[in-house]
GROMACS .gro file of C-alpha atoms in nm:
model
  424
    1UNK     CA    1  -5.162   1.122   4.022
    2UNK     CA    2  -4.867   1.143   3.769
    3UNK     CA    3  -4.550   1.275   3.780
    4UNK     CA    4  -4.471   1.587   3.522
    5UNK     CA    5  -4.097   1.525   3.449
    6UNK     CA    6  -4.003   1.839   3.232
    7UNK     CA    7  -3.760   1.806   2.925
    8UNK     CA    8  -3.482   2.025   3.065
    9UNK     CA    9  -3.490   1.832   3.409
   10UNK     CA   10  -3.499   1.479   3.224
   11UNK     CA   11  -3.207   1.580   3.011
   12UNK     CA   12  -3.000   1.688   3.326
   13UNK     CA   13  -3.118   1.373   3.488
   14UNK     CA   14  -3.016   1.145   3.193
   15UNK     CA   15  -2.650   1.371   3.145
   16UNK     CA   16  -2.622   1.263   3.523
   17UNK     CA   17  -2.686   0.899   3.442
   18UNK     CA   18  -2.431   0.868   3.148
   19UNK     CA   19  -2.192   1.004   3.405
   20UNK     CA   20  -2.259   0.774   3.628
   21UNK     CA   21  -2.236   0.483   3.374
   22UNK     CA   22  -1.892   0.661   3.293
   23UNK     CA   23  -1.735   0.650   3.606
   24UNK     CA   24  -1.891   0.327   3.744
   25UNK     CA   25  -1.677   0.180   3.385
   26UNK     CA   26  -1.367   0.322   3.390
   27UNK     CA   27  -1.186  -0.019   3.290
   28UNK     CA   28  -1.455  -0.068   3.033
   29UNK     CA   29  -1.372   0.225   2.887
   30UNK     CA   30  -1.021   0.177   2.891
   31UNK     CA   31  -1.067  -0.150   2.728
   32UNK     CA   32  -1.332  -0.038   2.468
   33UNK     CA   33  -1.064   0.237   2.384
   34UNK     CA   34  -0.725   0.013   2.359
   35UNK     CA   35  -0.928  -0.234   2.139
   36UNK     CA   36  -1.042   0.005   1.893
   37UNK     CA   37  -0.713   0.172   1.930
   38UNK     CA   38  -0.539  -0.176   1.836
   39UNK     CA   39  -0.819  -0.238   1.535
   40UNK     CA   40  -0.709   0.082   1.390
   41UNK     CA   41  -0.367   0.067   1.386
   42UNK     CA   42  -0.372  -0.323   1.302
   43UNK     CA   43  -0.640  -0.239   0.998
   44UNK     CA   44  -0.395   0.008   0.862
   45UNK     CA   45  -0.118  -0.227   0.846
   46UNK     CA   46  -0.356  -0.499   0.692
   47UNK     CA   47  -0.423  -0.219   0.380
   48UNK     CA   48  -0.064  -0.188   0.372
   49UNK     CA   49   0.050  -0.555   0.370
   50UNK     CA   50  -0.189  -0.615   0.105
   51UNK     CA   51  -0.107  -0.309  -0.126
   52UNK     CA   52   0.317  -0.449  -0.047
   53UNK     CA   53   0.201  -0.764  -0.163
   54UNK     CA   54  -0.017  -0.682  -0.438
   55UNK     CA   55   0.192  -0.361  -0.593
   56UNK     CA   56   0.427  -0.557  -0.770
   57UNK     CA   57   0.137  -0.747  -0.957
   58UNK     CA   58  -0.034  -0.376  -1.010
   59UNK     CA   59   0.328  -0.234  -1.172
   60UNK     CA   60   0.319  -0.544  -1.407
   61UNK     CA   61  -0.062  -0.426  -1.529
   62UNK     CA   62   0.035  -0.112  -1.572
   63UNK     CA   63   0.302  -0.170  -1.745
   64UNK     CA   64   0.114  -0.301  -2.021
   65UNK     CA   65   0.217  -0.640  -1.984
   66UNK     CA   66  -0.100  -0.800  -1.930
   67UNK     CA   67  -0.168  -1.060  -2.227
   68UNK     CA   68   0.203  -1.066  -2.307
   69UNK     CA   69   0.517  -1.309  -2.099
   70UNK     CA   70   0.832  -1.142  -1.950
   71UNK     CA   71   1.188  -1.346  -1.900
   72UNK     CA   72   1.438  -1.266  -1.662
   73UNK     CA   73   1.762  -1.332  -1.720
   74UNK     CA   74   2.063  -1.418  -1.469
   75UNK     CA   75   2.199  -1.137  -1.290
   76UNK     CA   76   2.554  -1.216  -1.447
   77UNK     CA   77   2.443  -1.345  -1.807
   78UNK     CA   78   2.705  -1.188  -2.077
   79UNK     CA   79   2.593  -0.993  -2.366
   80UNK     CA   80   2.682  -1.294  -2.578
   81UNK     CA   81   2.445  -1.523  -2.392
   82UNK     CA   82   2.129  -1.235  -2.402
   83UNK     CA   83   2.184  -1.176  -2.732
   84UNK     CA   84   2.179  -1.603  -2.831
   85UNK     CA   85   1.896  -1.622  -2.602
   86UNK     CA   86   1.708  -1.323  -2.786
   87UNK     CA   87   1.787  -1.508  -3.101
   88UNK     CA   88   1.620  -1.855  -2.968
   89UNK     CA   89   1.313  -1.687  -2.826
   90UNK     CA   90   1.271  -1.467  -3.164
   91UNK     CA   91   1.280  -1.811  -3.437
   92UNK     CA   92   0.982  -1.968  -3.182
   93UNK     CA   93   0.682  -2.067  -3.423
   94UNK     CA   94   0.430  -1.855  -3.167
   95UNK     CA   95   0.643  -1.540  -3.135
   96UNK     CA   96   0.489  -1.239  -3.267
   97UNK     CA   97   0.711  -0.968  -3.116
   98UNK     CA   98   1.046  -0.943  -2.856
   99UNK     CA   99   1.135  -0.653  -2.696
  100UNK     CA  100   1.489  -0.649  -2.506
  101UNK     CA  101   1.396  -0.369  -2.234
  102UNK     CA  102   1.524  -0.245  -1.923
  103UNK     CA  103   1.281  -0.298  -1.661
  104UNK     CA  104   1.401  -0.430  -1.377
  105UNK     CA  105   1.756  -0.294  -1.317
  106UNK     CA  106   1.905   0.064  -1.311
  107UNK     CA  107   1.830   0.223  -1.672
  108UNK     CA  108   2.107   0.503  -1.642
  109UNK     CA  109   2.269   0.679  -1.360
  110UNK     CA  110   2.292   1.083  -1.383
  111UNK     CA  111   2.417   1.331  -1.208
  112UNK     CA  112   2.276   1.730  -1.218
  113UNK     CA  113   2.312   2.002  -0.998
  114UNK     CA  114   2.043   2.331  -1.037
  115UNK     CA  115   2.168   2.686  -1.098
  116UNK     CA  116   2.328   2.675  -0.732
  117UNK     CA  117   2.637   2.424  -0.783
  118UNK     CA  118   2.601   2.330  -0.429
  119UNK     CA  119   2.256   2.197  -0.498
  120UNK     CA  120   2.395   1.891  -0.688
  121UNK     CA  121   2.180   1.527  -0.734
  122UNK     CA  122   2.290   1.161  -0.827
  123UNK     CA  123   1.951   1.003  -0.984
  124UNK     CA  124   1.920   0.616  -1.041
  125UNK     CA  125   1.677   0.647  -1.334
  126UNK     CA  126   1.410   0.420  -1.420
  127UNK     CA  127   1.231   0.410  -1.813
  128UNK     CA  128   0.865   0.422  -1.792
  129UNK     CA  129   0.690   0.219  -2.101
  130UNK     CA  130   0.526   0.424  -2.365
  131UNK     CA  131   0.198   0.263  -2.293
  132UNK     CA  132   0.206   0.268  -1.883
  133UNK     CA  133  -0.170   0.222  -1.837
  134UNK     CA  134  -0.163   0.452  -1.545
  135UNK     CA  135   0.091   0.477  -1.240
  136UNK     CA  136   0.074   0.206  -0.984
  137UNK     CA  137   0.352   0.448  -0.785
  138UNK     CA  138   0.200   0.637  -0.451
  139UNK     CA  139   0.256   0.987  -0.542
  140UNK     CA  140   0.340   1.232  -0.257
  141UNK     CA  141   0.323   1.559  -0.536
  142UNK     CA  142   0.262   1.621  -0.877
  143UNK     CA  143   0.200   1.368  -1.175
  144UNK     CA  144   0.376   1.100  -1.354
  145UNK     CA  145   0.642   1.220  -1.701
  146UNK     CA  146   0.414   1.272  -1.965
  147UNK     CA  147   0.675   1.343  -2.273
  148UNK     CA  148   1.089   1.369  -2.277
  149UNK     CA  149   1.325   1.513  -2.026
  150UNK     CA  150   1.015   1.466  -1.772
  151UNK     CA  151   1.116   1.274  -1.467
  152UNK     CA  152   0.995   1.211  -1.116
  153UNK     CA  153   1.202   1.192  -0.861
  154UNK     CA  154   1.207   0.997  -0.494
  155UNK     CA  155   1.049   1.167  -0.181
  156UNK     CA  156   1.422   1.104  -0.025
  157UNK     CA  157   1.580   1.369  -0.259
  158UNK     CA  158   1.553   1.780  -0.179
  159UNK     CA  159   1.359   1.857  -0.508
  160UNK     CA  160   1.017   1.966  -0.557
  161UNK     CA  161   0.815   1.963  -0.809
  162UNK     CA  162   0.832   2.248  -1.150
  163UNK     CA  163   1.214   2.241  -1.047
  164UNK     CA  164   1.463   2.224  -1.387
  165UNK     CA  165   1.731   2.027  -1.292
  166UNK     CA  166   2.063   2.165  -1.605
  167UNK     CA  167   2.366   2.048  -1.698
  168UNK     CA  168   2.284   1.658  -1.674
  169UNK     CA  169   2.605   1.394  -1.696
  170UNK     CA  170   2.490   1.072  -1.801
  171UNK     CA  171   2.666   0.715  -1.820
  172UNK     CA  172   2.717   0.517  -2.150
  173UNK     CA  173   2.807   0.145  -2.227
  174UNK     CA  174   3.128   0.079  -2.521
  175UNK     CA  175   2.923  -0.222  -2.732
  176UNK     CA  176   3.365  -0.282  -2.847
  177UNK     CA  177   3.486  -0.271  -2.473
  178UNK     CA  178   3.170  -0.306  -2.286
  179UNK     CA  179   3.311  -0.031  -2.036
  180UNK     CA  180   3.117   0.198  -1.921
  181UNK     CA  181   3.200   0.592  -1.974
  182UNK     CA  182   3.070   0.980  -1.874
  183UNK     CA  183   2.942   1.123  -2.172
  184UNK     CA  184   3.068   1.414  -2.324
  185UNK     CA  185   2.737   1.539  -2.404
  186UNK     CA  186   2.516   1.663  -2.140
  187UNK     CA  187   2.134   1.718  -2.128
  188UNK     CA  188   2.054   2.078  -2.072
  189UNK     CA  189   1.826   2.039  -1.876
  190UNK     CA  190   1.500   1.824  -1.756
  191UNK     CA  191   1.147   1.929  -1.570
  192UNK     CA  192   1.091   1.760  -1.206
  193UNK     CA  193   0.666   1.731  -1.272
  194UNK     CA  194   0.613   1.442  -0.946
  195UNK     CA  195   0.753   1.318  -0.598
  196UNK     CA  196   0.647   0.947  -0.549
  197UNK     CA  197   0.711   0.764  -0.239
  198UNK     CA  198   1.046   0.618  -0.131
  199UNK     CA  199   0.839   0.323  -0.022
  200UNK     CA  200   0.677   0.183  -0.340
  201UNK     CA  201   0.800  -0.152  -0.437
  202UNK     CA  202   1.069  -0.100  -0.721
  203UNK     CA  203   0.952  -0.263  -1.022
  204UNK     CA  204   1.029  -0.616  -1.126
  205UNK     CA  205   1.235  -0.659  -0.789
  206UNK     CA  206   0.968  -0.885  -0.558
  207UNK     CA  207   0.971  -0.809  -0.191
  208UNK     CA  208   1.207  -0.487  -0.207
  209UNK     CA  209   1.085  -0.108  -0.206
  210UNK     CA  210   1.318   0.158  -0.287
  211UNK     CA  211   1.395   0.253   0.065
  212UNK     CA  212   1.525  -0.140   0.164
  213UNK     CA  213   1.748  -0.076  -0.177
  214UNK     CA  214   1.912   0.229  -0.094
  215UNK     CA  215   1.938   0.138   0.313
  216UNK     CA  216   2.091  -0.202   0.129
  217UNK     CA  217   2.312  -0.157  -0.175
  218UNK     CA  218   2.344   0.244  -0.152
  219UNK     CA  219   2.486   0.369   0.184
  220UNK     CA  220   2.379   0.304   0.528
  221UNK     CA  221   2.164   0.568   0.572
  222UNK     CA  222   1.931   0.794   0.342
  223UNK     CA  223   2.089   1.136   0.176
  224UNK     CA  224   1.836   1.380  -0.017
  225UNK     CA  225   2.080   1.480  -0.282
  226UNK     CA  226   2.110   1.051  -0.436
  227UNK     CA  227   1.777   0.868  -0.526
  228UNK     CA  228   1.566   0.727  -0.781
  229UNK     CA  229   1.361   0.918  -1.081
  230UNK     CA  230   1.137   0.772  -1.383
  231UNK     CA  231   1.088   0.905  -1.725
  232UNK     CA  232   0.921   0.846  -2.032
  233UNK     CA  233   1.265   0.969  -2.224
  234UNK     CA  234   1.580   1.200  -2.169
  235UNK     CA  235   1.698   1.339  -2.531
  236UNK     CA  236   2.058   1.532  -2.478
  237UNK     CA  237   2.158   1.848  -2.618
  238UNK     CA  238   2.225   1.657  -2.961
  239UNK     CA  239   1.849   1.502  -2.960
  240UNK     CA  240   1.986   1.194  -2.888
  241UNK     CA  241   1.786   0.981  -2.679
  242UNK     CA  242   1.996   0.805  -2.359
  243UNK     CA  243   2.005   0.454  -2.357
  244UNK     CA  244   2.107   0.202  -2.071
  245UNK     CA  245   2.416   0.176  -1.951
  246UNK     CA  246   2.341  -0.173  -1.798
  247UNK     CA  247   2.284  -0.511  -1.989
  248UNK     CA  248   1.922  -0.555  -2.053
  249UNK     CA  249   1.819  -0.846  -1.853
  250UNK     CA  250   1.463  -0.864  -1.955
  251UNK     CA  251   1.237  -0.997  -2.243
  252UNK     CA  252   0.857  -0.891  -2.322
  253UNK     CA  253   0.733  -1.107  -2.542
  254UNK     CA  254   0.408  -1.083  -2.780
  255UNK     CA  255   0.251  -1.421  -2.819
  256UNK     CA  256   0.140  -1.492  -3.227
  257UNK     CA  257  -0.246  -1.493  -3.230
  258UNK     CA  258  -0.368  -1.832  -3.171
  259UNK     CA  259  -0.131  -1.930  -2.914
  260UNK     CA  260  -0.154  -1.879  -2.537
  261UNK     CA  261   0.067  -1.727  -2.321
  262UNK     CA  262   0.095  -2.076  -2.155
  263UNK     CA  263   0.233  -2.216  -2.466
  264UNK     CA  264   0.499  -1.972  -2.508
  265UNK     CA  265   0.612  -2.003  -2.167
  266UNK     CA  266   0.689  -2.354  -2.219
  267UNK     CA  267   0.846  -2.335  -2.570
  268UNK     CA  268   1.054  -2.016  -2.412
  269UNK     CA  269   1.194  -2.271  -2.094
  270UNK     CA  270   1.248  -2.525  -2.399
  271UNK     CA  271   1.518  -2.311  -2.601
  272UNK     CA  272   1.672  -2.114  -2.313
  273UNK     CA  273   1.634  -2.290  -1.992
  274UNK     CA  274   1.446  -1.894  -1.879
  275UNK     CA  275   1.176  -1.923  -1.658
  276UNK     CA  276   0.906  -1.649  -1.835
  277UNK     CA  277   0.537  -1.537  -1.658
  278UNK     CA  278   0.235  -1.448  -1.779
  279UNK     CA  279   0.028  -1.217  -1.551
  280UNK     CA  280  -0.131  -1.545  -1.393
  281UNK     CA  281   0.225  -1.731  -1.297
  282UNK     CA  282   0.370  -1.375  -1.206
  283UNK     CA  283   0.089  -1.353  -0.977
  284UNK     CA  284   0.131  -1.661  -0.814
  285UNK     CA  285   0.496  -1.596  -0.810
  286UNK     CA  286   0.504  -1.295  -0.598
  287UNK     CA  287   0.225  -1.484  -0.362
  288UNK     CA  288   0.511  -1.750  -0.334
  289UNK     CA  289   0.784  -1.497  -0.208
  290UNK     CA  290   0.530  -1.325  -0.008
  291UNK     CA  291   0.376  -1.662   0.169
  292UNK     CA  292   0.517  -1.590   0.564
  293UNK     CA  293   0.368  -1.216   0.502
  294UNK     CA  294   0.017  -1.370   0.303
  295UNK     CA  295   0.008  -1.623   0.636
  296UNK     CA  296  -0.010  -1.344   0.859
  297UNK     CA  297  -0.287  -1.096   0.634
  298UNK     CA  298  -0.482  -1.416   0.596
  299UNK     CA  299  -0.486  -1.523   0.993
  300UNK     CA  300  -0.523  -1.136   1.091
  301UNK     CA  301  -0.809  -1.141   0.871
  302UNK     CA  302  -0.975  -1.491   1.025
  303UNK     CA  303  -0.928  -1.365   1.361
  304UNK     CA  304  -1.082  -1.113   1.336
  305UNK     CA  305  -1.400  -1.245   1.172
  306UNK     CA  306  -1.404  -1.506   1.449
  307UNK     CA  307  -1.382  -1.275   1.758
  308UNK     CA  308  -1.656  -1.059   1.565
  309UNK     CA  309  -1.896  -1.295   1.528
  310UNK     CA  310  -1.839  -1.463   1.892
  311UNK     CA  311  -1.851  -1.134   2.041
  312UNK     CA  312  -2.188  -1.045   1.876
  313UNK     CA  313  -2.307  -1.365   1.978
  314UNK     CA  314  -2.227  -1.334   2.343
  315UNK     CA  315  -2.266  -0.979   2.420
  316UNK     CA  316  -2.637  -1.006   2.270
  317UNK     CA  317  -2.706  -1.295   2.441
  318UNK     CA  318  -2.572  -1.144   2.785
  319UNK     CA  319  -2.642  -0.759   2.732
  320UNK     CA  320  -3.034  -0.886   2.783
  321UNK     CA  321  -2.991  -0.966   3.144
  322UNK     CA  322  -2.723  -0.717   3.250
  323UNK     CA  323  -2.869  -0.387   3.084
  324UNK     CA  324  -3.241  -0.475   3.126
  325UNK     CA  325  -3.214  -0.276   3.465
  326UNK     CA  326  -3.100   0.053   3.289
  327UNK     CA  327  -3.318   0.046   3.012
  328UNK     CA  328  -3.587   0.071   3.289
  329UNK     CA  329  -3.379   0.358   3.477
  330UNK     CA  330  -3.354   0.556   3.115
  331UNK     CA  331  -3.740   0.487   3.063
  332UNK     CA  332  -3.910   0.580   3.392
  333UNK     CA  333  -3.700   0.929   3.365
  334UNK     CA  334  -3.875   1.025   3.059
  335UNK     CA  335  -3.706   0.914   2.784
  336UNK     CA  336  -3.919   0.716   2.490
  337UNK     CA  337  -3.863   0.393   2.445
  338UNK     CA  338  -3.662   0.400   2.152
  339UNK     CA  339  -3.432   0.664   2.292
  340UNK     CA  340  -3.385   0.443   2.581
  341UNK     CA  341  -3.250   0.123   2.385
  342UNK     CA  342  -3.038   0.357   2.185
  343UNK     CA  343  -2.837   0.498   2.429
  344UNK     CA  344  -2.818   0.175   2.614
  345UNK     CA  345  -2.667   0.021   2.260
  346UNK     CA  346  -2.451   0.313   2.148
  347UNK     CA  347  -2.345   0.475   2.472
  348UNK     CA  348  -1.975   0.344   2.466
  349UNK     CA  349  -1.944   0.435   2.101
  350UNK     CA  350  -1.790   0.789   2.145
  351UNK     CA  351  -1.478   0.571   2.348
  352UNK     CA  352  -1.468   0.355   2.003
  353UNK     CA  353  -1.436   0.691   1.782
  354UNK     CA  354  -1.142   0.870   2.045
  355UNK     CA  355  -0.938   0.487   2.057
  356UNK     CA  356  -0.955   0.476   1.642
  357UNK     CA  357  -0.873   0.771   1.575
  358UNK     CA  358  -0.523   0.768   1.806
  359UNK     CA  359  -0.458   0.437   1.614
  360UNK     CA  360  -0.440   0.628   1.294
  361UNK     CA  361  -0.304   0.954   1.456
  362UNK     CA  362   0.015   0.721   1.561
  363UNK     CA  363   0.002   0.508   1.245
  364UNK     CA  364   0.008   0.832   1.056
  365UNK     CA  365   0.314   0.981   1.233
  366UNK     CA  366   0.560   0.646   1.351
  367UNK     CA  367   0.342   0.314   1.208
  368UNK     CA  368   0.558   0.330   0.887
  369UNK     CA  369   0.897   0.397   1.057
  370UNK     CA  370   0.761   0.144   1.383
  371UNK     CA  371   0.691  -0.150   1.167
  372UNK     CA  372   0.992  -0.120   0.925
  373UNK     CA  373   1.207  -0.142   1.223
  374UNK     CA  374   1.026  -0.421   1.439
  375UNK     CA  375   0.920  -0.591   1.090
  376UNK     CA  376   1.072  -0.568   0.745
  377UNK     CA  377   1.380  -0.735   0.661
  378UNK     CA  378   1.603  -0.615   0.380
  379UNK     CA  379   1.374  -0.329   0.256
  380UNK     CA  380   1.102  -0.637   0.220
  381UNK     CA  381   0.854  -0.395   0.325
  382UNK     CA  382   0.797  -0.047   0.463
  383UNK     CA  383   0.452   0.012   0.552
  384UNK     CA  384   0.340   0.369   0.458
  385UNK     CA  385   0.043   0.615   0.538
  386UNK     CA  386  -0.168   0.625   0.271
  387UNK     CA  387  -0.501   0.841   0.440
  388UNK     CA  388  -0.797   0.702   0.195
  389UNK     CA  389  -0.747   0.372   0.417
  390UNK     CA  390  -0.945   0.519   0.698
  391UNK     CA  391  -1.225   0.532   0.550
  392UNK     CA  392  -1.255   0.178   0.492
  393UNK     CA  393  -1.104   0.085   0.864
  394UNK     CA  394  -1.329   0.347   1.024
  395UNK     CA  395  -1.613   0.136   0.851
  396UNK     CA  396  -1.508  -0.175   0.949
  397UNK     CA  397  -1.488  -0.060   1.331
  398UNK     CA  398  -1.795   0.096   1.329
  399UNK     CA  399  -1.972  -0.163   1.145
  400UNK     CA  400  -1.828  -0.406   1.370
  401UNK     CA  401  -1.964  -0.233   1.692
  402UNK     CA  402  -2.311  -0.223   1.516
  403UNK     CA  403  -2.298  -0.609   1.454
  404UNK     CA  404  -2.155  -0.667   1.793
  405UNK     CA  405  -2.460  -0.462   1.949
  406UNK     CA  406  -2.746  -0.520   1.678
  407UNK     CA  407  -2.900  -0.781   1.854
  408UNK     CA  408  -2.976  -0.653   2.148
  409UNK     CA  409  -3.049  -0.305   1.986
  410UNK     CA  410  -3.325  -0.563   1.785
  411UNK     CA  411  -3.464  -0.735   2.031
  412UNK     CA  412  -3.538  -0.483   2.281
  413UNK     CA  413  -3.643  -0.258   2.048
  414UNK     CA  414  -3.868  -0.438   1.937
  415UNK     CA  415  -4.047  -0.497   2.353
  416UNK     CA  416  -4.203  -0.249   2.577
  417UNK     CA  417  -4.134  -0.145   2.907
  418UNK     CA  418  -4.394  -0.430   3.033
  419UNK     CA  419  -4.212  -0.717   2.833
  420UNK     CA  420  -3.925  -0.635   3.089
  421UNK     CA  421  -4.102  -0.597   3.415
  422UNK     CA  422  -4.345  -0.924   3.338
  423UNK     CA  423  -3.960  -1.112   3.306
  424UNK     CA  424  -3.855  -0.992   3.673
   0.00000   0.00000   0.00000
């Protein structure tokens, strides 16, 4: 005669079992959960390093620079030697165009307060290009300057965005004396439209985000009335437009059609003794002062494929002997087959879900400020929360435990109940 197992008593029967498996496992669930936990937290860094690395490359593409060779030169070159340099590089046979432009160092410093006077802001400002491609700066509000007396500003400072900053007092460089003096004539007034991150690499600058420059060169510690802003162009109350008050340091240079960036490189080091980059060398370049931090993303990245692929190996391999017993517990209480592998396969999976997501719950809320203080050197790096990352970790995790168990999910998924027994 058979036995009648209803559904409601086979469900309470197989709720009993999981607990069972729970509490039998206690270390394997602690283990399961400080793994994923780990994988989280160390995947969220790995998107990080890699956008550190690679942001610096992304500014000089968005920049419009892309097909065109940039030239840095020496921190203390005189205006005399930029300006016979800038001569050299112009009379080259494959020069087509030479801009002298600001893009690496302070473009002006101003100071502004708002209608209350003791709301008052020192900004380090930074000129955008007029054909930025699109902005390779993480945004915590708002939009990029999209026409004059538009600026964004650094998360560090107290402003928010649609706030008019008046009564702007800019700095201006003597060409006779080559002092540097407060204008006389103020902007009236300019239109906070974004907030990017303090932590975005500053352009042109490899290795150093705006947070390791202020905690270096600035003060020792961060204020939210001094930071950073970007514009497109500040006009002052005459429609002038404000130009830099530090030597431009910086060549972009067009090749002539027919010649290769390549070439002008090496007729540019011929004249000047300046080292210039295309997009290619530039690349390779910030690789180069990145290598100890590319040597670590790289061996993260290796490990991780190897203990992967050795622990899907194994664990199918052995999860055949040790689980055979409880698929035939799960099946002779009623549950189908198929039910019976899958809960075998997946029943540790809620344990993965609960460990990654407390790996980015405490990556969100002290990864960025943990790692910059175990980690980065000199503002080298700061590693912030960007959330869209998730989605690619949680994938990785989850397609990881599916490789790690797919085997075993396969092969006894494909048996019956009689493959098992005729094996005992």
């Amino acid at each position: 005669m058979g036995i009648c197992i209803t559904p409601l008593f086979s469900q309470n029967i197989m709720i009993k079992l999981v607990y069972k498996e729970y509490s039998e496992n206690i270390l394997k669930i602690l283990i399961l959960f400080c793994v994923s936990f780990a994988l989280a937290f160390i995947g969220m860094f790995w998107f990080a390093q890699k956008r550190i690395i690679y942001q610096t490359v992304d500014i000089y593409k968005a920049y419009g620079l892309s097909g065109k060779v940039v030239a840095f030169e020496g921190e203390f070159a005189s205006n005399d030697r930029v300006t016979e340099d800038i001569s050299l590089i112009k009379n080259l046979e494959c020069v087509e165009k030479l801009e002298n432009v600001n893009i690496y160092r302070d473009y002006n410093v101003i100071d502004s307060k708002t209608d209350d006077s003791s709301r008052e802001y020192g900004l380090y400002l930074y000129k955008l290009p007029d054909d930025i491609k699109y902005n390779p700066y993480h945004m915590i509000d708002g939009r990029m300057p999209e026409k004059p007396n538009e600026i964004m500003v650094s998360s560090n400072v107290n402003i928010n965005c649609g706030e008019i900053l008046k009564d702007y007092i800019y700095l201006y460089r003597d060409n006779e004396t080559d002092n540097v003096f407060k204008s006389d004539v103020r902007v009236p007034a300019v239109t906070v439209v974004g907030v990017f991150d303090l932590n975005n690499q500053m352009p042109f600058r490899f290795g150093w985000t705006f947070k390791g420059d202020y905690d270096g060169s600035r003060g020792s510690s961060l204020n939210d009335d001094c930071g950073y802003a970007f514009c497109l162009d500040i006009t002052d109350s005459e429609g002038e437009k404000l130009e830099s008050y530090t030597t431009c340091l910086s060549f972009v240079v067009t090749p002539k059609e027919g010649f290769t960036t390549s070439e002008l490189i090496n007729q540019i080091y011929s004249v000047t003794g300046l080292t210039a980059y295309d997009l290619d060398s530039y690349t390779k370049l910030v690789e180069e002062v990145n290598e100890e931090q590319l040597m670590m993303f790289r061996s993260v990245s290796l490990i991780l494929v190897v203990i992967l692929l050795t622990l899907n190996v194994s664990y199918g391999v052995i999860s055949l002997s040790i689980n055979k017993r409880k698929l035939s517990i799960y099946y002779i209480h009623g549950l189908s087959w198929f039910d019976t592998v899958c809960i075998v396969t997946f029943i540790y999976l809620p344990f993965i879900l609960l460990g990654s997501l407390a790996g980015f719950f405490l990556y969100a809320y002290k990864g960025a400020a943990m790692l910059w203080d175990f980690i980065s050197l000199n503002g080298d790096c700061a590693y912030m929360f960007e959330p869209y990352n998730i989605l690619p970790v949680s994938t990785i995790i989850i397609v990881a435990y599916l490789m790690i168990n797919l085997s075993f999910c396969i092969i006894n998924g494909r048996k019956t109940p009689a493959d098992l027994i005729r094996r005992e």
